[in-house]
Amino acid sequence: MLIGGNFTNDRDETKFNDQNSVVTLNGSADQTISNSGFQEYFDYLYMNKPSGRLLLNDSIAIRNTLDLQSGVIYDTLPNTMVTILAAPGSAIDASNTSYVNGPVQKFGNDDFTFPIGKSGFYRPCGLINNTGAATEAFKAEYFHANPEDSIGPLVQSTPFDHISHTEYWIIDRSVGTTANAYVSLTWDSPASGGVTDSTQMSIAHWDGSNWQDAGPCERYGNTTTGEVTTTSIQSTFS
């Protein structure tokens, strides 16, 4: 089904039979998905918009594949989000021209890269070797802002010289309380504000009063773009 306008379901979730459905949003203006306060399910959802945005007035869930070919998805309300269900649920083809501007929730324990960003930048983060069950979920959102202004300042610098003043991620357990995982973050110019020594990149997390070291990390890339991943599984998620 090709949709160039808005998708509205004013009945209930069962009225759109999403099993084996392939829905492509291809309008050149802003489009919306609106339901009557429930979460709409899609099997395959393709973003293929030559221009304009997809505005979510209610949450959606993807059973199989979210293919981000072109166009940004905006979670427009505080409680709206995109949920990717447990395997085979996946998100592919994200880029600076197509990502989710807002929170993405992922169920299951398969390795997953969150297709998130803001301000014209695709800025993914990932979870690896997730110990959770298929019924548990993590939620992640990217922010193109100074975390010292939004979250809190770096009180004790050791072992850090400084933290990023341009971006941060929030990764939370959203369903369940025991799942742990290795965490992977990325840097990319110009969104990350410039990296002079990629071998010194590390991961910190906010403990409520200060930024704490997440432990040793592996790094891939150069001063322009790269990825930093914890070498130990992380158990501290707010």
PDB file of C-alpha atoms in Angstrom:
ATOM      1  CA  MET A   1       0.000   0.000   0.000  1.00  0.00           C
ATOM      2  CA  LEU A   2       1.424   3.365  -1.085  1.00  0.00           C
ATOM      3  CA  ILE A   3       0.300   6.313   1.038  1.00  0.00           C
ATOM      4  CA  GLY A   4       0.877   9.870  -0.132  1.00  0.00           C
ATOM      5  CA  GLY A   5      -1.338  11.444   2.527  1.00  0.00           C
ATOM      6  CA  ASN A   6      -2.146  10.772   6.160  1.00  0.00           C
ATOM      7  CA  PHE A   7      -2.775   7.407   7.854  1.00  0.00           C
ATOM      8  CA  THR A   8      -5.643   7.589  10.349  1.00  0.00           C
ATOM      9  CA  ASN A   9      -7.236   4.718  12.252  1.00  0.00           C
ATOM     10  CA  ASP A  10     -10.100   6.029  14.390  1.00  0.00           C
ATOM     11  CA  ARG A  11     -11.428   2.584  15.350  1.00  0.00           C
ATOM     12  CA  ASP A  12      -8.959   0.170  17.000  1.00  0.00           C
ATOM     13  CA  GLU A  13      -5.699  -1.634  16.252  1.00  0.00           C
ATOM     14  CA  THR A  14      -7.397  -4.735  14.836  1.00  0.00           C
ATOM     15  CA  LYS A  15      -9.151  -2.766  12.090  1.00  0.00           C
ATOM     16  CA  PHE A  16      -5.896  -2.563  10.115  1.00  0.00           C
ATOM     17  CA  ASN A  17      -4.724  -6.131   9.476  1.00  0.00           C
ATOM     18  CA  ASP A  18      -0.973  -5.650   9.378  1.00  0.00           C
ATOM     19  CA  GLN A  19       0.023  -9.303   8.903  1.00  0.00           C
ATOM     20  CA  ASN A  20       2.359  -9.461   5.878  1.00  0.00           C
ATOM     21  CA  SER A  21       1.507  -5.849   5.058  1.00  0.00           C
ATOM     22  CA  VAL A  22       3.920  -3.601   3.176  1.00  0.00           C
ATOM     23  CA  VAL A  23       3.179   0.095   3.691  1.00  0.00           C
ATOM     24  CA  THR A  24       5.212   2.778   1.904  1.00  0.00           C
ATOM     25  CA  LEU A  25       4.904   6.443   2.871  1.00  0.00           C
ATOM     26  CA  ASN A  26       5.866   8.447  -0.209  1.00  0.00           C
ATOM     27  CA  GLY A  27       4.175  11.837   0.065  1.00  0.00           C
ATOM     28  CA  SER A  28       6.169  14.958  -0.774  1.00  0.00           C
ATOM     29  CA  ALA A  29       4.606  17.006   2.071  1.00  0.00           C
ATOM     30  CA  ASP A  30       4.345  16.306   5.795  1.00  0.00           C
ATOM     31  CA  GLN A  31       2.346  13.164   6.585  1.00  0.00           C
ATOM     32  CA  THR A  32       0.853  11.993   9.869  1.00  0.00           C
ATOM     33  CA  ILE A  33      -0.016   8.706  11.551  1.00  0.00           C
ATOM     34  CA  SER A  34      -2.922   9.156  13.959  1.00  0.00           C
ATOM     35  CA  ASN A  35      -4.849   6.583  15.962  1.00  0.00           C
ATOM     36  CA  SER A  36      -7.427   6.800  18.719  1.00  0.00           C
ATOM     37  CA  GLY A  37      -4.895   6.649  21.538  1.00  0.00           C
ATOM     38  CA  PHE A  38      -3.522   3.172  20.755  1.00  0.00           C
ATOM     39  CA  GLN A  39      -0.336   1.843  19.171  1.00  0.00           C
ATOM     40  CA  GLU A  40      -0.646   0.963  15.476  1.00  0.00           C
ATOM     41  CA  TYR A  41       1.248  -2.104  14.265  1.00  0.00           C
ATOM     42  CA  PHE A  42       2.947  -2.422  10.881  1.00  0.00           C
ATOM     43  CA  ASP A  43       4.722  -5.439   9.432  1.00  0.00           C
ATOM     44  CA  TYR A  44       6.945  -3.696   6.860  1.00  0.00           C
ATOM     45  CA  LEU A  45       7.005   0.112   6.935  1.00  0.00           C
ATOM     46  CA  TYR A  46       9.017   1.943   4.278  1.00  0.00           C
ATOM     47  CA  MET A  47       9.916   5.626   4.467  1.00  0.00           C
ATOM     48  CA  ASN A  48      10.411   6.794   0.873  1.00  0.00           C
ATOM     49  CA  LYS A  49       9.505  10.469   1.026  1.00  0.00           C
ATOM     50  CA  PRO A  50      11.088  12.831  -1.507  1.00  0.00           C
ATOM     51  CA  SER A  51      10.452  15.676   0.941  1.00  0.00           C
ATOM     52  CA  GLY A  52       8.471  16.432   4.086  1.00  0.00           C
ATOM     53  CA  ARG A  53       8.316  14.621   7.427  1.00  0.00           C
ATOM     54  CA  LEU A  54       6.327  11.817   9.022  1.00  0.00           C
ATOM     55  CA  LEU A  55       4.687  13.150  12.197  1.00  0.00           C
ATOM     56  CA  LEU A  56       3.565  10.573  14.751  1.00  0.00           C
ATOM     57  CA  ASN A  57       0.502  11.663  16.694  1.00  0.00           C
ATOM     58  CA  ASP A  58       0.401   8.206  18.301  1.00  0.00           C
ATOM     59  CA  SER A  59       2.963   5.448  18.806  1.00  0.00           C
ATOM     60  CA  ILE A  60       3.662   2.795  16.180  1.00  0.00           C
ATOM     61  CA  ALA A  61       5.255  -0.656  16.339  1.00  0.00           C
ATOM     62  CA  ILE A  62       7.169  -2.550  13.653  1.00  0.00           C
ATOM     63  CA  ARG A  63       6.892  -6.343  13.613  1.00  0.00           C
ATOM     64  CA  ASN A  64       9.426  -6.954  10.833  1.00  0.00           C
ATOM     65  CA  THR A  65      11.283  -4.104   9.071  1.00  0.00           C
ATOM     66  CA  LEU A  66      11.434  -0.335   9.296  1.00  0.00           C
ATOM     67  CA  ASP A  67      13.223   0.738   6.113  1.00  0.00           C
ATOM     68  CA  LEU A  68      14.405   4.352   6.373  1.00  0.00           C
ATOM     69  CA  GLN A  69      15.105   5.194   2.756  1.00  0.00           C
ATOM     70  CA  SER A  70      14.179   8.879   2.801  1.00  0.00           C
ATOM     71  CA  GLY A  71      12.369  11.156   5.233  1.00  0.00           C
ATOM     72  CA  VAL A  72      12.561  11.784   8.982  1.00  0.00           C
ATOM     73  CA  ILE A  73      10.077  10.359  11.506  1.00  0.00           C
ATOM     74  CA  TYR A  74       9.144  12.821  14.261  1.00  0.00           C
ATOM     75  CA  ASP A  75       7.677  11.660  17.581  1.00  0.00           C
ATOM     76  CA  THR A  76       5.575  14.768  18.032  1.00  0.00           C
ATOM     77  CA  LEU A  77       4.023  14.133  21.463  1.00  0.00           C
ATOM     78  CA  PRO A  78       5.755  13.350  24.798  1.00  0.00           C
ATOM     79  CA  ASN A  79       4.494   9.751  24.962  1.00  0.00           C
ATOM     80  CA  THR A  80       4.824   8.781  21.291  1.00  0.00           C
ATOM     81  CA  MET A  81       7.597   6.523  20.055  1.00  0.00           C
ATOM     82  CA  VAL A  82       8.612   3.970  17.470  1.00  0.00           C
ATOM     83  CA  THR A  83       8.842   0.415  18.804  1.00  0.00           C
ATOM     84  CA  ILE A  84      10.737  -2.340  17.011  1.00  0.00           C
ATOM     85  CA  LEU A  85       9.537  -5.733  18.194  1.00  0.00           C
ATOM     86  CA  ALA A  86      11.735  -8.738  18.968  1.00  0.00           C
ATOM     87  CA  ALA A  87      13.467 -10.549  16.097  1.00  0.00           C
ATOM     88  CA  PRO A  88      12.904 -10.423  13.186  1.00  0.00           C
ATOM     89  CA  GLY A  89      12.115  -6.778  13.963  1.00  0.00           C
ATOM     90  CA  SER A  90      14.813  -4.516  12.529  1.00  0.00           C
ATOM     91  CA  ALA A  91      15.569  -1.026  11.269  1.00  0.00           C
ATOM     92  CA  ILE A  92      17.701  -0.529   8.147  1.00  0.00           C
ATOM     93  CA  ASP A  93      19.084   2.120   5.760  1.00  0.00           C
ATOM     94  CA  ALA A  94      19.094   5.034   8.252  1.00  0.00           C
ATOM     95  CA  SER A  95      21.123   8.081   7.217  1.00  0.00           C
ATOM     96  CA  ASN A  96      21.299  11.861   7.668  1.00  0.00           C
ATOM     97  CA  THR A  97      18.208  12.091   5.442  1.00  0.00           C
ATOM     98  CA  SER A  98      16.181   9.395   7.183  1.00  0.00           C
ATOM     99  CA  TYR A  99      16.093   8.555  10.896  1.00  0.00           C
ATOM    100  CA  VAL A 100      13.814   8.808  13.929  1.00  0.00           C
ATOM    101  CA  ASN A 101      13.758  12.195  15.671  1.00  0.00           C
ATOM    102  CA  GLY A 102      12.664  10.969  19.088  1.00  0.00           C
ATOM    103  CA  PRO A 103      12.726   7.788  21.175  1.00  0.00           C
ATOM    104  CA  VAL A 104      12.989   4.308  19.661  1.00  0.00           C
ATOM    105  CA  GLN A 105      12.168   1.241  21.757  1.00  0.00           C
ATOM    106  CA  LYS A 106      13.539  -2.217  20.925  1.00  0.00           C
ATOM    107  CA  PHE A 107      12.275  -5.507  22.348  1.00  0.00           C
ATOM    108  CA  GLY A 108      14.393  -8.663  22.436  1.00  0.00           C
ATOM    109  CA  ASN A 109      18.051  -9.528  22.922  1.00  0.00           C
ATOM    110  CA  ASP A 110      19.408  -9.368  19.375  1.00  0.00           C
ATOM    111  CA  ASP A 111      22.168  -6.835  18.656  1.00  0.00           C
ATOM    112  CA  PHE A 112      20.537  -3.591  17.600  1.00  0.00           C
ATOM    113  CA  THR A 113      21.518  -0.169  16.301  1.00  0.00           C
ATOM    114  CA  PHE A 114      18.992   2.528  17.172  1.00  0.00           C
ATOM    115  CA  PRO A 115      18.195   4.594  14.025  1.00  0.00           C
ATOM    116  CA  ILE A 116      18.000   7.915  15.861  1.00  0.00           C
ATOM    117  CA  GLY A 117      19.133  11.486  15.331  1.00  0.00           C
ATOM    118  CA  LYS A 118      18.203  15.156  15.473  1.00  0.00           C
ATOM    119  CA  SER A 119      18.884  18.468  13.745  1.00  0.00           C
ATOM    120  CA  GLY A 120      19.683  16.849  10.390  1.00  0.00           C
ATOM    121  CA  PHE A 121      22.167  14.361  11.878  1.00  0.00           C
ATOM    122  CA  TYR A 122      21.801  10.576  12.015  1.00  0.00           C
ATOM    123  CA  ARG A 123      23.503   9.679  15.303  1.00  0.00           C
ATOM    124  CA  PRO A 124      23.082   5.994  16.116  1.00  0.00           C
ATOM    125  CA  CYS A 125      23.851   4.102  19.286  1.00  0.00           C
ATOM    126  CA  GLY A 126      23.821   0.358  19.768  1.00  0.00           C
ATOM    127  CA  LEU A 127      23.404  -2.503  22.222  1.00  0.00           C
ATOM    128  CA  ILE A 128      25.441  -5.703  21.837  1.00  0.00           C
ATOM    129  CA  ASN A 129      25.123  -9.096  23.563  1.00  0.00           C
ATOM    130  CA  ASN A 130      21.945  -8.038  25.322  1.00  0.00           C
ATOM    131  CA  THR A 131      21.201 -10.422  28.213  1.00  0.00           C
ATOM    132  CA  GLY A 132      17.485  -9.636  28.259  1.00  0.00           C
ATOM    133  CA  ALA A 133      14.538 -11.742  27.165  1.00  0.00           C
ATOM    134  CA  ALA A 134      12.293 -11.223  24.144  1.00  0.00           C
ATOM    135  CA  THR A 135       9.753  -9.612  26.464  1.00  0.00           C
ATOM    136  CA  GLU A 136      12.203  -6.957  27.722  1.00  0.00           C
ATOM    137  CA  ALA A 137      13.059  -3.700  25.991  1.00  0.00           C
ATOM    138  CA  PHE A 138      15.475  -0.775  25.886  1.00  0.00           C
ATOM    139  CA  LYS A 139      14.610   2.741  24.746  1.00  0.00           C
ATOM    140  CA  ALA A 140      17.115   5.221  23.288  1.00  0.00           C
ATOM    141  CA  GLU A 141      17.006   8.836  22.154  1.00  0.00           C
ATOM    142  CA  TYR A 142      19.674  11.188  20.787  1.00  0.00           C
ATOM    143  CA  PHE A 143      20.039  14.848  21.765  1.00  0.00           C
ATOM    144  CA  HIS A 144      22.037  17.421  19.832  1.00  0.00           C
ATOM    145  CA  ALA A 145      22.757  19.601  22.864  1.00  0.00           C
ATOM    146  CA  ASN A 146      25.319  20.172  25.603  1.00  0.00           C
ATOM    147  CA  PRO A 147      24.774  17.462  28.258  1.00  0.00           C
ATOM    148  CA  GLU A 148      26.339  19.661  30.925  1.00  0.00           C
ATOM    149  CA  ASP A 149      23.468  22.109  30.399  1.00  0.00           C
ATOM    150  CA  SER A 150      20.757  19.470  29.988  1.00  0.00           C
ATOM    151  CA  ILE A 151      21.884  16.771  32.452  1.00  0.00           C
ATOM    152  CA  GLY A 152      24.622  18.112  34.709  1.00  0.00           C
ATOM    153  CA  PRO A 153      28.246  19.312  34.757  1.00  0.00           C
ATOM    154  CA  LEU A 154      31.382  17.217  34.994  1.00  0.00           C
ATOM    155  CA  VAL A 155      32.186  17.681  38.680  1.00  0.00           C
ATOM    156  CA  GLN A 156      35.251  15.427  38.984  1.00  0.00           C
ATOM    157  CA  SER A 157      37.238  15.228  35.759  1.00  0.00           C
ATOM    158  CA  THR A 158      39.347  12.113  36.450  1.00  0.00           C
ATOM    159  CA  PRO A 159      39.607  10.039  34.280  1.00  0.00           C
ATOM    160  CA  PHE A 160      38.089  12.480  31.769  1.00  0.00           C
ATOM    161  CA  ASP A 161      39.592  15.651  30.377  1.00  0.00           C
ATOM    162  CA  HIS A 162      36.097  16.767  29.350  1.00  0.00           C
ATOM    163  CA  ILE A 163      32.825  15.419  27.993  1.00  0.00           C
ATOM    164  CA  SER A 164      31.121  16.326  24.727  1.00  0.00           C
ATOM    165  CA  HIS A 165      29.503  19.746  24.654  1.00  0.00           C
ATOM    166  CA  THR A 166      27.496  19.007  21.508  1.00  0.00           C
ATOM    167  CA  GLU A 167      25.594  15.745  21.948  1.00  0.00           C
ATOM    168  CA  TYR A 168      24.480  12.892  24.198  1.00  0.00           C
ATOM    169  CA  TRP A 169      22.206   9.844  24.253  1.00  0.00           C
ATOM    170  CA  ILE A 170      19.743   8.572  26.822  1.00  0.00           C
ATOM    171  CA  ILE A 171      19.483   4.771  26.933  1.00  0.00           C
ATOM    172  CA  ASP A 172      17.031   3.274  29.424  1.00  0.00           C
ATOM    173  CA  ARG A 173      15.546  -0.081  30.259  1.00  0.00           C
ATOM    174  CA  SER A 174      11.933   0.580  29.300  1.00  0.00           C
ATOM    175  CA  VAL A 175      10.440  -2.885  29.922  1.00  0.00           C
ATOM    176  CA  GLY A 176      12.029  -5.204  32.493  1.00  0.00           C
ATOM    177  CA  THR A 177      14.730  -4.468  35.049  1.00  0.00           C
ATOM    178  CA  THR A 178      17.514  -7.026  34.592  1.00  0.00           C
ATOM    179  CA  ALA A 179      18.720  -6.801  30.978  1.00  0.00           C
ATOM    180  CA  ASN A 180      22.352  -5.721  30.529  1.00  0.00           C
ATOM    181  CA  ALA A 181      24.375  -5.093  27.353  1.00  0.00           C
ATOM    182  CA  TYR A 182      27.569  -3.727  25.853  1.00  0.00           C
ATOM    183  CA  VAL A 183      27.006  -0.125  24.752  1.00  0.00           C
ATOM    184  CA  SER A 184      28.209   1.373  21.487  1.00  0.00           C
ATOM    185  CA  LEU A 185      28.218   5.114  20.698  1.00  0.00           C
ATOM    186  CA  THR A 186      29.412   6.960  17.617  1.00  0.00           C
ATOM    187  CA  TRP A 187      31.061  10.198  16.599  1.00  0.00           C
ATOM    188  CA  ASP A 188      30.764  11.984  13.285  1.00  0.00           C
ATOM    189  CA  SER A 189      31.834  15.375  11.987  1.00  0.00           C
ATOM    190  CA  PRO A 190      30.349  17.974  12.157  1.00  0.00           C
ATOM    191  CA  ALA A 191      27.630  16.762  14.560  1.00  0.00           C
ATOM    192  CA  SER A 192      30.097  15.695  17.245  1.00  0.00           C
ATOM    193  CA  GLY A 193      31.878  19.024  17.326  1.00  0.00           C
ATOM    194  CA  GLY A 194      35.307  17.796  16.218  1.00  0.00           C
ATOM    195  CA  VAL A 195      37.561  15.010  17.485  1.00  0.00           C
ATOM    196  CA  THR A 196      41.312  15.615  17.680  1.00  0.00           C
ATOM    197  CA  ASP A 197      42.430  12.224  19.041  1.00  0.00           C
ATOM    198  CA  SER A 198      40.115   9.283  18.398  1.00  0.00           C
ATOM    199  CA  THR A 199      42.242   6.969  20.571  1.00  0.00           C
ATOM    200  CA  GLN A 200      41.081   8.915  23.650  1.00  0.00           C
ATOM    201  CA  MET A 201      37.350   8.553  23.016  1.00  0.00           C
ATOM    202  CA  SER A 202      35.471   6.897  25.876  1.00  0.00           C
ATOM    203  CA  ILE A 203      31.953   6.448  27.274  1.00  0.00           C
ATOM    204  CA  ALA A 204      30.586   8.112  30.393  1.00  0.00           C
ATOM    205  CA  HIS A 205      27.237   7.778  32.126  1.00  0.00           C
ATOM    206  CA  TRP A 206      25.422  10.117  34.493  1.00  0.00           C
ATOM    207  CA  ASP A 207      24.953   8.705  38.013  1.00  0.00           C
ATOM    208  CA  GLY A 208      22.672  11.464  39.252  1.00  0.00           C
ATOM    209  CA  SER A 209      25.439  13.763  40.442  1.00  0.00           C
ATOM    210  CA  ASN A 210      28.442  13.282  38.122  1.00  0.00           C
ATOM    211  CA  TRP A 211      29.647  11.664  34.909  1.00  0.00           C
ATOM    212  CA  GLN A 212      31.169   8.236  35.596  1.00  0.00           C
ATOM    213  CA  ASP A 213      33.526   6.128  33.510  1.00  0.00           C
ATOM    214  CA  ALA A 214      31.810   3.167  31.802  1.00  0.00           C
ATOM    215  CA  GLY A 215      35.119   1.294  31.764  1.00  0.00           C
ATOM    216  CA  PRO A 216      37.620   0.294  29.061  1.00  0.00           C
ATOM    217  CA  CYS A 217      36.483   0.735  25.459  1.00  0.00           C
ATOM    218  CA  GLU A 218      37.393  -0.345  21.958  1.00  0.00           C
ATOM    219  CA  ARG A 219      37.544   2.345  19.282  1.00  0.00           C
ATOM    220  CA  TYR A 220      37.172   2.176  15.516  1.00  0.00           C
ATOM    221  CA  GLY A 221      37.549   5.005  13.029  1.00  0.00           C
ATOM    222  CA  ASN A 222      39.413   8.285  12.761  1.00  0.00           C
ATOM    223  CA  THR A 223      38.999  11.903  13.806  1.00  0.00           C
ATOM    224  CA  THR A 224      36.132  12.354  11.315  1.00  0.00           C
ATOM    225  CA  THR A 225      33.913   9.390  12.114  1.00  0.00           C
ATOM    226  CA  GLY A 226      34.049   6.343  14.339  1.00  0.00           C
ATOM    227  CA  GLU A 227      32.568   4.134  17.020  1.00  0.00           C
ATOM    228  CA  VAL A 228      33.423   3.492  20.661  1.00  0.00           C
ATOM    229  CA  THR A 229      32.168   0.340  22.447  1.00  0.00           C
ATOM    230  CA  THR A 230      32.499  -0.770  26.052  1.00  0.00           C
ATOM    231  CA  THR A 231      34.574  -3.921  26.542  1.00  0.00           C
ATOM    232  CA  SER A 232      32.515  -4.971  29.565  1.00  0.00           C
ATOM    233  CA  ILE A 233      28.795  -5.474  29.798  1.00  0.00           C
ATOM    234  CA  GLN A 234      26.954  -2.531  31.306  1.00  0.00           C
ATOM    235  CA  SER A 235      24.414  -2.904  34.089  1.00  0.00           C
ATOM    236  CA  THR A 236      23.808   0.742  35.015  1.00  0.00           C
ATOM    237  CA  PHE A 237      20.842   2.128  33.112  1.00  0.00           C
ATOM    238  CA  SER A 238      18.560   4.763  34.597  1.00  0.00           C
TER     239      SER A 238
END
